[in-house]
PDB file of C-alpha atoms in Angstrom:
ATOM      1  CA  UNK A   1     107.641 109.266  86.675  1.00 45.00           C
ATOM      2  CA  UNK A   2     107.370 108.571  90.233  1.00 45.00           C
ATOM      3  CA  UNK A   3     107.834 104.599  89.485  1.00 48.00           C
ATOM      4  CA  UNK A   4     110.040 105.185  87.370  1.00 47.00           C
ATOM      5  CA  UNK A   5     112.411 106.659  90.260  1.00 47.00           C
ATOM      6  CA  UNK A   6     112.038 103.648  92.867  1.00 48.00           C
ATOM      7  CA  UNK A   7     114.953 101.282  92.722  1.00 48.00           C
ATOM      8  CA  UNK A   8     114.552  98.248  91.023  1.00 53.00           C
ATOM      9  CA  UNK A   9     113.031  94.976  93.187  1.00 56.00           C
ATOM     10  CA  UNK A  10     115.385  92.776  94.604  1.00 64.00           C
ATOM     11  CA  UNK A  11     115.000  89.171  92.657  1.00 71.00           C
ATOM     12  CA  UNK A  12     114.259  86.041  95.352  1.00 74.00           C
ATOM     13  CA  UNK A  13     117.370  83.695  95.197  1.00 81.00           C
ATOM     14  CA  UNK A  14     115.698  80.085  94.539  1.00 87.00           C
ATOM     15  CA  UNK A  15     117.527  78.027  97.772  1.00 83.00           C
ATOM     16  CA  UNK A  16     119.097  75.674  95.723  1.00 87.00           C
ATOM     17  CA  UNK A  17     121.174  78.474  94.438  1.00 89.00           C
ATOM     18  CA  UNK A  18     121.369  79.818  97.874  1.00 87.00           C
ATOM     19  CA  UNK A  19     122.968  76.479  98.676  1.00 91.00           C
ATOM     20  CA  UNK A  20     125.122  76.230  96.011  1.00 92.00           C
ATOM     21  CA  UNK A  21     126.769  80.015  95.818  1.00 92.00           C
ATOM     22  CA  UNK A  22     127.598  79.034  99.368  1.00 90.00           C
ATOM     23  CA  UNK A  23     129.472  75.874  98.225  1.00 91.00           C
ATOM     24  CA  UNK A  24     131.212  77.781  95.734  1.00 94.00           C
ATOM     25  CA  UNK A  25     132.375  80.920  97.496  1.00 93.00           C
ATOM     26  CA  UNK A  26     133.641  78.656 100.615  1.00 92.00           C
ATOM     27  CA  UNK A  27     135.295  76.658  98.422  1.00 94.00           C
ATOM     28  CA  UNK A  28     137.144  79.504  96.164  1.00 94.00           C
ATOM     29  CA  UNK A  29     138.494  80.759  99.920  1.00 92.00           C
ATOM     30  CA  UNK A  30     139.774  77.236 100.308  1.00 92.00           C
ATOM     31  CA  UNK A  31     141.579  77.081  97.177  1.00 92.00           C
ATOM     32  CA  UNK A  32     143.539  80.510  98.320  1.00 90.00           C
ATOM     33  CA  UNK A  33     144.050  79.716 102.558  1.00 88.00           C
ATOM     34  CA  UNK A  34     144.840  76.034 102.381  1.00 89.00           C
ATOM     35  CA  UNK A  35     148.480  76.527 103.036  1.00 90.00           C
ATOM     36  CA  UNK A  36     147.560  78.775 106.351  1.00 85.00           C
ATOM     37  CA  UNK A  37     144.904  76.150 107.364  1.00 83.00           C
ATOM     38  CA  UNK A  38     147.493  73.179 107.357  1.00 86.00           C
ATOM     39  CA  UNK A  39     149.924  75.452 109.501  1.00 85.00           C
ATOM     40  CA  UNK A  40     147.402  76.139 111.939  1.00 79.00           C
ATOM     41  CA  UNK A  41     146.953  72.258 112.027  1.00 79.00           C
ATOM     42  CA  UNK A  42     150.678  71.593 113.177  1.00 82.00           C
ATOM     43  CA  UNK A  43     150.884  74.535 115.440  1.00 79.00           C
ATOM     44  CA  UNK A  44     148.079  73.334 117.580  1.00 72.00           C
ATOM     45  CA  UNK A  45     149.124  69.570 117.272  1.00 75.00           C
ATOM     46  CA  UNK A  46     152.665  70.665 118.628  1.00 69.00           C
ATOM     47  CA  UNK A  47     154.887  73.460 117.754  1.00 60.00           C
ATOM     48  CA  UNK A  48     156.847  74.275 120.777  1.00 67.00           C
ATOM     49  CA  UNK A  49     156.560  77.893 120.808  1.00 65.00           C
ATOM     50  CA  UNK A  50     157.708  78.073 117.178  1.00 75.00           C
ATOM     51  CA  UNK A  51     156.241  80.839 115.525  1.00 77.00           C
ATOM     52  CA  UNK A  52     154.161  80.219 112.165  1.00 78.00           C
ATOM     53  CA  UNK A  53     156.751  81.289 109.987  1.00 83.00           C
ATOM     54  CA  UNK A  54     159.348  78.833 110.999  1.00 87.00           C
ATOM     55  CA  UNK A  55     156.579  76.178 110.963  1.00 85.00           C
ATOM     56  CA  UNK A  56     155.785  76.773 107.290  1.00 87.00           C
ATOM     57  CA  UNK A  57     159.990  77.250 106.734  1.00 90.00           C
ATOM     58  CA  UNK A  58     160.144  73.729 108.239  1.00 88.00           C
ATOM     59  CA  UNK A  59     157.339  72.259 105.870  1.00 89.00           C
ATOM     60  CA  UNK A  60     158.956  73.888 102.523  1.00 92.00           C
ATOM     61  CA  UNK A  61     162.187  72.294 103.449  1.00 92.00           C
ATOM     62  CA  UNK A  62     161.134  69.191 104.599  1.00 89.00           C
ATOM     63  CA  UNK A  63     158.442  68.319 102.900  1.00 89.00           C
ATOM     64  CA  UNK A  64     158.499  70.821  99.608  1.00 90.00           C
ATOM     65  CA  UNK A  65     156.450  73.727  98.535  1.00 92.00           C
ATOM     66  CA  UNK A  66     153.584  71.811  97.436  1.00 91.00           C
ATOM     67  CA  UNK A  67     153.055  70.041 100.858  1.00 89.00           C
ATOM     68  CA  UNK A  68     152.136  73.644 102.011  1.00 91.00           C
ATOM     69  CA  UNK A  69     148.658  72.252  99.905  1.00 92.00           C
ATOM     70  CA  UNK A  70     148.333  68.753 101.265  1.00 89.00           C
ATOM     71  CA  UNK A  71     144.922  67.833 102.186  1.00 88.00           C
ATOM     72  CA  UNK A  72     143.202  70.456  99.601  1.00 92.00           C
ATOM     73  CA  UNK A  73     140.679  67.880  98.154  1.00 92.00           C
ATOM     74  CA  UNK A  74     139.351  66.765 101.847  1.00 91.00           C
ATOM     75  CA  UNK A  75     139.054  71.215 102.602  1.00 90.00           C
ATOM     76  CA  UNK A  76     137.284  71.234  99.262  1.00 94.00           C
ATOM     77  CA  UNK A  77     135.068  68.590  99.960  1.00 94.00           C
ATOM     78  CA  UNK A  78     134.743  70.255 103.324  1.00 90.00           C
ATOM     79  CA  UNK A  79     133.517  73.505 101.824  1.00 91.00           C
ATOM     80  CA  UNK A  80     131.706  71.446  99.522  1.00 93.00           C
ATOM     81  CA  UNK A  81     129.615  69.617 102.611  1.00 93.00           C
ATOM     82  CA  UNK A  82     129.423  72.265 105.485  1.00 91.00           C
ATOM     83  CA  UNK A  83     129.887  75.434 103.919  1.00 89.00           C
ATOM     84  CA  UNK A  84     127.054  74.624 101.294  1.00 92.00           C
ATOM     85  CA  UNK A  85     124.955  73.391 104.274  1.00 93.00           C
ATOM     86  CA  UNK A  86     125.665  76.197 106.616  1.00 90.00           C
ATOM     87  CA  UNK A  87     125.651  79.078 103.866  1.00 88.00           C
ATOM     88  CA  UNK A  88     122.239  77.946 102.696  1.00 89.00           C
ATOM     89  CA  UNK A  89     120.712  76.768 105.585  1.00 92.00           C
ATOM     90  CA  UNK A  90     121.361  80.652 107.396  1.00 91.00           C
ATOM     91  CA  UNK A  91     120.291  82.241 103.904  1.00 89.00           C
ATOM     92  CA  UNK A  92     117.079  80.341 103.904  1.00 91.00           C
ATOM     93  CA  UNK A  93     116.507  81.004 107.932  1.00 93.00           C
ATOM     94  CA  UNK A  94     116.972  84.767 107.772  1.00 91.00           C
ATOM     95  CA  UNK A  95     115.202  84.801 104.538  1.00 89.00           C
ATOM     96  CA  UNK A  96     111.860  82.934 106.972  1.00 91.00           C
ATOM     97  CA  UNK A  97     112.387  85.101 109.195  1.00 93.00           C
ATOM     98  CA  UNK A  98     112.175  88.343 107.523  1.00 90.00           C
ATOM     99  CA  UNK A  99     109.223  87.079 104.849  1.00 89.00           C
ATOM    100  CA  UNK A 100     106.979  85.770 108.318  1.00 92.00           C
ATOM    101  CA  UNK A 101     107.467  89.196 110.344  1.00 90.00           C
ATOM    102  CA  UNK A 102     106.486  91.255 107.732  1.00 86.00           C
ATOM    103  CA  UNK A 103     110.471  92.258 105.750  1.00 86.00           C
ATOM    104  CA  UNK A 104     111.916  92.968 109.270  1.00 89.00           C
ATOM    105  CA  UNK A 105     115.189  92.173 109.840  1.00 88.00           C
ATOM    106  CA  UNK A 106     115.953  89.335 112.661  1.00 91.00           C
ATOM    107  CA  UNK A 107     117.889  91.313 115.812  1.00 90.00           C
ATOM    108  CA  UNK A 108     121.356  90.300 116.422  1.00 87.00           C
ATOM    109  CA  UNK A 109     120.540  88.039 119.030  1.00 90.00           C
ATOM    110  CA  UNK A 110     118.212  86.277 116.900  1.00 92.00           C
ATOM    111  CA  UNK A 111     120.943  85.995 113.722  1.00 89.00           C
ATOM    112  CA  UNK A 112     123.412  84.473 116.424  1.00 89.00           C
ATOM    113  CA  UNK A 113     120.398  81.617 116.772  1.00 92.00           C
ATOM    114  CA  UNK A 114     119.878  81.455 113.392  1.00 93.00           C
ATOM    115  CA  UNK A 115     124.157  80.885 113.044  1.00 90.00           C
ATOM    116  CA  UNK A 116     124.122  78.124 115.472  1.00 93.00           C
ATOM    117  CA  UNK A 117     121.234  76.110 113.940  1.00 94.00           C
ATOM    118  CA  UNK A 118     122.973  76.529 110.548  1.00 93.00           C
ATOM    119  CA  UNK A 119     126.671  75.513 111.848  1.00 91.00           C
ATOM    120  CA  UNK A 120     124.671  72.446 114.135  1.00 93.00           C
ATOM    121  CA  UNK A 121     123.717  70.959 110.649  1.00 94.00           C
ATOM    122  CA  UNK A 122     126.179  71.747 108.724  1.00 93.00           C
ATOM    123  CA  UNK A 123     128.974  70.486 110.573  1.00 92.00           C
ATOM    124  CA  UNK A 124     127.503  67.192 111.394  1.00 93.00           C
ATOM    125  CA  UNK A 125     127.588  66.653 107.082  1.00 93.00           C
ATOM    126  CA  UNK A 126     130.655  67.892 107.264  1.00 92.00           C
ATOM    127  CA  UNK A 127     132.224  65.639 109.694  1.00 92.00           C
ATOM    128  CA  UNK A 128     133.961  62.888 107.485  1.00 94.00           C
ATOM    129  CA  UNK A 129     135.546  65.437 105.285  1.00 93.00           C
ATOM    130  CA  UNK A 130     136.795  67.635 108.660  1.00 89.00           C
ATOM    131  CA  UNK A 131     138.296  64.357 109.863  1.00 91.00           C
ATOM    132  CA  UNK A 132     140.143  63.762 106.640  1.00 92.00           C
ATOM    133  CA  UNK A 133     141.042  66.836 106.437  1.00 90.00           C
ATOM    134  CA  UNK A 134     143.087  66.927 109.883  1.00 87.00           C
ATOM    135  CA  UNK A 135     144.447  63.576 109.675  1.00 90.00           C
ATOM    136  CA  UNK A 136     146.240  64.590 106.081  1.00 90.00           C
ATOM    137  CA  UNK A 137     147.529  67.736 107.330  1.00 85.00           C
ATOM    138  CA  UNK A 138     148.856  66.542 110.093  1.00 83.00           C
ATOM    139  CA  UNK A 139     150.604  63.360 108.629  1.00 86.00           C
ATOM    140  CA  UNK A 140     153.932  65.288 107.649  1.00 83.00           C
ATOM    141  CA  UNK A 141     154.828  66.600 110.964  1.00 79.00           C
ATOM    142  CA  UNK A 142     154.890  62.055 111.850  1.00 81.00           C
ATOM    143  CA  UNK A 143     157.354  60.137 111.956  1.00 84.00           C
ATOM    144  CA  UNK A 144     157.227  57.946 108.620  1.00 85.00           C
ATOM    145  CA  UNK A 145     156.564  54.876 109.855  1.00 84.00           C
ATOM    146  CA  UNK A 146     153.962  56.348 111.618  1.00 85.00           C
ATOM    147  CA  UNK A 147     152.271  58.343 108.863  1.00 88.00           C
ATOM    148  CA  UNK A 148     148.787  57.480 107.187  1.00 89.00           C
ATOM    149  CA  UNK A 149     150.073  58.528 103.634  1.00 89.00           C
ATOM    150  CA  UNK A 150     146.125  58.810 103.020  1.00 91.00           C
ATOM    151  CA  UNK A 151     147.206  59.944  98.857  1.00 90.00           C
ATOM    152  CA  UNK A 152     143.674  62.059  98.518  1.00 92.00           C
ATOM    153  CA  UNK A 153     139.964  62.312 100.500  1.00 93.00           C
ATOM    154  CA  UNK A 154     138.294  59.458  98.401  1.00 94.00           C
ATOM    155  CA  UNK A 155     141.451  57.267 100.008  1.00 94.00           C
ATOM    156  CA  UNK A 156     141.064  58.498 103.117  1.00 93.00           C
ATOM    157  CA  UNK A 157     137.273  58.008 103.630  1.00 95.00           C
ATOM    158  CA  UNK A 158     137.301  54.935 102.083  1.00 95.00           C
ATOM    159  CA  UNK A 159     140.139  53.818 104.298  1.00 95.00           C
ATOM    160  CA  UNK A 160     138.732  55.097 107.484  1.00 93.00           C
ATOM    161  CA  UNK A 161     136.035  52.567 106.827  1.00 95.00           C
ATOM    162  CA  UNK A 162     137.655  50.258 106.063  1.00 94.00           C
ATOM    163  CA  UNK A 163     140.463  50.321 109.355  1.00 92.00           C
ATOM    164  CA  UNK A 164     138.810  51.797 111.774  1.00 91.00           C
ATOM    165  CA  UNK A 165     134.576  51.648 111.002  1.00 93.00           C
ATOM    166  CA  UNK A 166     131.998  54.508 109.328  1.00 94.00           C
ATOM    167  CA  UNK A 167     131.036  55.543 112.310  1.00 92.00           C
ATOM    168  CA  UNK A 168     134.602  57.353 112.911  1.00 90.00           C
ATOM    169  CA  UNK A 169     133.901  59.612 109.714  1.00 93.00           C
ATOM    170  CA  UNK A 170     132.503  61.320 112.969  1.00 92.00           C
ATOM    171  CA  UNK A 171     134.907  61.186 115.642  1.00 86.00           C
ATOM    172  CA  UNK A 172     135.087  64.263 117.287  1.00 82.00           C
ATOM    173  CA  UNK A 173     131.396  64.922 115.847  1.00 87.00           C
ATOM    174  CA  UNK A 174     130.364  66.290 119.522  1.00 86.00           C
ATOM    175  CA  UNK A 175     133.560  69.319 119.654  1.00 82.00           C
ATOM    176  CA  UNK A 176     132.899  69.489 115.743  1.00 83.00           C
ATOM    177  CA  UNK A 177     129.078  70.430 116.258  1.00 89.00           C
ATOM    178  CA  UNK A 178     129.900  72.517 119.250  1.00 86.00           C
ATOM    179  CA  UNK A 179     132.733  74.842 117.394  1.00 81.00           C
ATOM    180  CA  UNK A 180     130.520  75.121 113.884  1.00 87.00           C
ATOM    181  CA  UNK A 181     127.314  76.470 116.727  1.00 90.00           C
ATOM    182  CA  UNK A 182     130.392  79.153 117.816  1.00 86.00           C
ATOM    183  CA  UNK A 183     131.637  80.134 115.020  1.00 83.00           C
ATOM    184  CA  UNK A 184     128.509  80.112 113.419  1.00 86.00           C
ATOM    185  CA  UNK A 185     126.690  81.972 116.232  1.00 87.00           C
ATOM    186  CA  UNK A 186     130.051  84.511 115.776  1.00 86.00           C
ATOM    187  CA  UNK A 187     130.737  84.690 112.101  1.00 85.00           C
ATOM    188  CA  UNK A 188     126.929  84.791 110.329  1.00 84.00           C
ATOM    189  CA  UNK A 189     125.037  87.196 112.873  1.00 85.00           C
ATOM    190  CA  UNK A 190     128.628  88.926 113.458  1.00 89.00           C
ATOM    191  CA  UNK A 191     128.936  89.768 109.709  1.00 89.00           C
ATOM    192  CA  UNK A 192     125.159  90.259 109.375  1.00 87.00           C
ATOM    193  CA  UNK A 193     125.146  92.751 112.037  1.00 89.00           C
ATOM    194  CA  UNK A 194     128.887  94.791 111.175  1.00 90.00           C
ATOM    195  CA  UNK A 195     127.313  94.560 107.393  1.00 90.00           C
ATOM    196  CA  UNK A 196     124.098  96.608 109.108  1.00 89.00           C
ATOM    197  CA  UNK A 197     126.415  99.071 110.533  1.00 90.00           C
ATOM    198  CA  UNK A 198     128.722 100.129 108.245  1.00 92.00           C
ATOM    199  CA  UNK A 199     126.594 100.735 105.368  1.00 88.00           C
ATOM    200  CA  UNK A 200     126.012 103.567 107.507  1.00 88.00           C
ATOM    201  CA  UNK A 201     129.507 104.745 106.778  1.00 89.00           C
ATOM    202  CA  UNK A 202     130.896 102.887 103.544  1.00 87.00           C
ATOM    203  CA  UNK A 203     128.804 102.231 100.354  1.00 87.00           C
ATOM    204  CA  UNK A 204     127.723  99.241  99.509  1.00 84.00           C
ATOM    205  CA  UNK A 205     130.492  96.919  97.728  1.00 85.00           C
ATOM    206  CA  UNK A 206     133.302  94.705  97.953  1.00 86.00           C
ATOM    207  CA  UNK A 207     134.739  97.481 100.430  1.00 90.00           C
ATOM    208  CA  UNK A 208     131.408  97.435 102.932  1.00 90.00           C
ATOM    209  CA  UNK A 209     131.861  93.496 102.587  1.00 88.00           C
ATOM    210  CA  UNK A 210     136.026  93.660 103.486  1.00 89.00           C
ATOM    211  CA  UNK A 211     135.319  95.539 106.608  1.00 90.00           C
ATOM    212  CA  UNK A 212     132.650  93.247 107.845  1.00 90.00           C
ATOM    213  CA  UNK A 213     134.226  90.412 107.093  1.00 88.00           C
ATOM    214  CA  UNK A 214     137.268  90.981 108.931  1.00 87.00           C
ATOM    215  CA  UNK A 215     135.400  92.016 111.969  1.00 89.00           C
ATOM    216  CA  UNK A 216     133.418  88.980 111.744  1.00 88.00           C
ATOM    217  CA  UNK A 217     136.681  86.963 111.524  1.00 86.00           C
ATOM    218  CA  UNK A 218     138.495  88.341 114.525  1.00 87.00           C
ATOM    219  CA  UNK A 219     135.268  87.994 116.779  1.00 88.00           C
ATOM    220  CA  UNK A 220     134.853  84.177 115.555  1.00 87.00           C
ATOM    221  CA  UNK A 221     139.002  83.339 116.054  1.00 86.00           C
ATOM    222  CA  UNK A 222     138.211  84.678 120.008  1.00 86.00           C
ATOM    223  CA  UNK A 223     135.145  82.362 120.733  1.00 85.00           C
ATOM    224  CA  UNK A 224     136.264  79.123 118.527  1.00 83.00           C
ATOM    225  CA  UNK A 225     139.892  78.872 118.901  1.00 84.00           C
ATOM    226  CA  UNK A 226     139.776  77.018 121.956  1.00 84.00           C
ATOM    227  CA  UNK A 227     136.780  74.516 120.785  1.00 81.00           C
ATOM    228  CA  UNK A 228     138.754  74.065 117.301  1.00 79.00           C
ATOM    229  CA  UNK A 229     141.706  72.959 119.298  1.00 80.00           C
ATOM    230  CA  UNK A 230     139.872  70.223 121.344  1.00 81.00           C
ATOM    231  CA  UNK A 231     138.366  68.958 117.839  1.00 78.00           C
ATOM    232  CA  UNK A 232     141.522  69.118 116.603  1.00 75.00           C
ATOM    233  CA  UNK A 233     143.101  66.772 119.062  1.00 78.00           C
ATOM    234  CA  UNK A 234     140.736  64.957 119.482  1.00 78.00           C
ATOM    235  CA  UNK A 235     140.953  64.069 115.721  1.00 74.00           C
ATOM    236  CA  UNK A 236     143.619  63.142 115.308  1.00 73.00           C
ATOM    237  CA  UNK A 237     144.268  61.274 118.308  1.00 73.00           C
ATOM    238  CA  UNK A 238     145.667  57.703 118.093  1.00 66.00           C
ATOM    239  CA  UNK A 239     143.029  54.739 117.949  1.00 67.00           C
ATOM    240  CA  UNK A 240     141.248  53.377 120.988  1.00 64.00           C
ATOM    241  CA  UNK A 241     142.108  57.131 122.567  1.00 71.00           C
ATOM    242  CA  UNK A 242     139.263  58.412 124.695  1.00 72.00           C
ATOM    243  CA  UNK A 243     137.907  62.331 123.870  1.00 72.00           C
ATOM    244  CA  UNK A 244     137.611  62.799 127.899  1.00 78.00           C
ATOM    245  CA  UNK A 245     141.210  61.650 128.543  1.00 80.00           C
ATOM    246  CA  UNK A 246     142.877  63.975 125.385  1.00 78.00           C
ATOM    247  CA  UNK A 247     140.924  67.004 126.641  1.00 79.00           C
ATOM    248  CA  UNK A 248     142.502  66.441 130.070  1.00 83.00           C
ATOM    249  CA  UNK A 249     145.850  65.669 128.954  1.00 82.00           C
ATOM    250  CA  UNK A 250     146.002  68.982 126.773  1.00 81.00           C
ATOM    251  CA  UNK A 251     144.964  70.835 129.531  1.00 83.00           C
ATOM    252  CA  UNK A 252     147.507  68.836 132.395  1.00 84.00           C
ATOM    253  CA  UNK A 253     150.437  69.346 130.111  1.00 83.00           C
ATOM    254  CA  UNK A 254     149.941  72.414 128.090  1.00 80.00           C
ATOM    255  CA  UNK A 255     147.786  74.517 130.367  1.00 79.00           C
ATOM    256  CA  UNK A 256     144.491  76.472 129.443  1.00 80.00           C
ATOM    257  CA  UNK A 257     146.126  79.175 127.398  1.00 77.00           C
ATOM    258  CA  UNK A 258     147.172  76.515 125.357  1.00 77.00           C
ATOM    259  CA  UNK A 259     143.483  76.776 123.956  1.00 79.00           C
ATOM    260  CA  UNK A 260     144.527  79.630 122.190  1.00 81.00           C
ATOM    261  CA  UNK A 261     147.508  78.556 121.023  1.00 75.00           C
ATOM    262  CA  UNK A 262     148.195  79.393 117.235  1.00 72.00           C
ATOM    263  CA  UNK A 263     146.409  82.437 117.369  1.00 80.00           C
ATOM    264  CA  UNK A 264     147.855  84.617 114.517  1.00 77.00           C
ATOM    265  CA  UNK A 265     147.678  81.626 111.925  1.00 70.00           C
ATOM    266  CA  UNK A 266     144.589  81.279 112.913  1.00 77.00           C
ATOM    267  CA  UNK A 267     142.974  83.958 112.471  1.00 81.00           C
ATOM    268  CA  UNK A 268     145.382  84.691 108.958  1.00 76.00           C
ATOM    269  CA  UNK A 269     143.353  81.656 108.288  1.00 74.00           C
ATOM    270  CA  UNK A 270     140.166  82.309 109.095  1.00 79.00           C
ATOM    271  CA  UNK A 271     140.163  86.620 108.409  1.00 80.00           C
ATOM    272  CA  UNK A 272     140.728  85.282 104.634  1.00 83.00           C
ATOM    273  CA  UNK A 273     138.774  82.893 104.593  1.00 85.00           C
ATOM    274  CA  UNK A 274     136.013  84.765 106.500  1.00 83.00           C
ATOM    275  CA  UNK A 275     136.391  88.452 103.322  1.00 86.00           C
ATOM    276  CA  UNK A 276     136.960  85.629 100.323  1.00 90.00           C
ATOM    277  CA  UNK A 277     133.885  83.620 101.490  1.00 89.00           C
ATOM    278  CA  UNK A 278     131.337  86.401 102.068  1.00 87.00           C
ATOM    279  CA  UNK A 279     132.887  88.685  99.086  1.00 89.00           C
ATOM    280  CA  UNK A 280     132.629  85.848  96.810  1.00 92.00           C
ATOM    281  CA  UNK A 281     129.216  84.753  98.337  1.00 90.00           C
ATOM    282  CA  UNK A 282     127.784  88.601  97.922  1.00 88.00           C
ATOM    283  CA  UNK A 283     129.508  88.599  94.165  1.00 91.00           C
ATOM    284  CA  UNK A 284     127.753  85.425  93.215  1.00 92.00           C
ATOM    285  CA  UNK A 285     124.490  87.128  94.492  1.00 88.00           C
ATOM    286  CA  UNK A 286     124.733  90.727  92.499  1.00 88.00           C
ATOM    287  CA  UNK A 287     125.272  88.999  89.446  1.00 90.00           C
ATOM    288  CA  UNK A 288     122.056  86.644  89.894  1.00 89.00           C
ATOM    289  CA  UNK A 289     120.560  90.123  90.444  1.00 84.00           C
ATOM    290  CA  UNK A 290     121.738  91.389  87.544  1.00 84.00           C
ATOM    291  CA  UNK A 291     121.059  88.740  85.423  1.00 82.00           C
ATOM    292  CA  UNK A 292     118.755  86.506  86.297  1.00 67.00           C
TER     293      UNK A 292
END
């Protein structure tokens, strides 16, 4: 009788689906906050002290509704590149941890570690498909002649290549790495932790993931906002533009606070993203528990 009372085992996740549930869940985020990400693009590349809903206005009338979802294949193969990476490669580190010091669970200073190793590597895949990813978002707010009219990723990557050389699939690699270690550092041991504490409070579901998740999100829009706008100038600077020389010319013409400029799409971007990703990701894992 006594056995019969003890909850059921939890099933090991094999890392290859550890890997790919990551993938997945970052991608079905994508799919929903694409519109918010490509607004945050243009705000930080230059929107005068317009707010974000006259920015996306602007796009809708200038560009159409659909525009709102330009560059989705490059944020899917994003999410299909560093989320998988960085989702798997933090599931697989916290599950080491805990399986060599005996089932205990890392501290939160040891989950922030764990976050940057997995955002180091996963950015650095996830390079090519970041730097498609900016250069299509951006292209509308150009002046035609001027525009890259890249007409998917594939195009993009392969035109890169082509133009400008493979190794600047990884311009901006260096503020790329250096944001995915900050948010990663933020968002994984942030969630981890807020997950820790509030089962305290809230049972465990897709309301004790919510309420983590949207902690997580508005501790990792703080710390990364002002590293994602670097990368994101740096980017999509023009060719034969030095990193050093856009850093200072952001910071001689816009001022420091300009680092946080774009906050509130930002953060609509990444809050979403942050609860979609992680409820998705926890979904994915119940059902393997249930099922497998």
């Amino acid at each position: 009788m006594a056995k019969a009372s003890e909850p059921p085992k939890e099933r090991y996740i094999p890392n290859s689906l550890k890997f790919l549930f990551g993938g997945l869940a970052g991608m079905a985020a994508t799919c929903v906050v694409q519109p918010l990400d490509l607004i945050k693009t243009r705000m930080q590349l230059g929107a005068k002290g317009r707010s974000s809903f006259t920015v996306a206005g602007e796009i809708v009338a200038k560009e159409g509704f659909m525009a709102l979802y330009t560059g989705l294949s490059a944020g899917l193969l994003r999410q299909a590149t560093y989320t998988t990476t960085r989702l798997g490669v933090y599931t697989w580190l916290f599950d080491s941890y805990k399986q060599s010091h005996g089932g205990a669970t890392p501290n939160f200073g040891m989950k922030a570690v764990l976050g940057i190793a997995a955002g180091a590597i996963g950015s650095f895949v996830g390079t090519p498909a970041e730097v498609a990813l900016i250069r299509m978002t951006a292209d509308g707010r150009l002046p035609k002649e001027q525009r890259r009219n890249y007409k998917n990723v594939a195009d993009a990557l392969m035109r890169i290549i082509k133009e400008e050389g493979v190794l600047k699939l990884w311009r901006g690699a260096t503020p790329t790495v250096v944001r995915a270690m900050v948010v990663n550092a933020a968002q994984l041991g942030t969630y981890s932790q807020a997950r820790e504490m509030f089962v305290t409070y809230v049972p465990d579901g897709v309301f004790l993931h919510f309420c983590a998740s949207m902690a997580s999100g508005l501790v990792t829009t703080i710390a990364s906002m002002p590293v994602d706008i670097i990368k994101t100038k740096i980017q999509n600077a023009a060719k034969g533009q030095g990193q050093l020389e856009v850093v200072t010319t952001l910071l001689r013409n816009e001022g420091l606070f300009s680092l946080w400029k774009g906050f509130l799409p930002y953060y609509a971007r990444l809050g979403p993203h942050t609860v979609l990703t992680f409820i998705v990701l926890e979904q994915f894992n119940a059902a393997y528990q249930r099922l497998a």
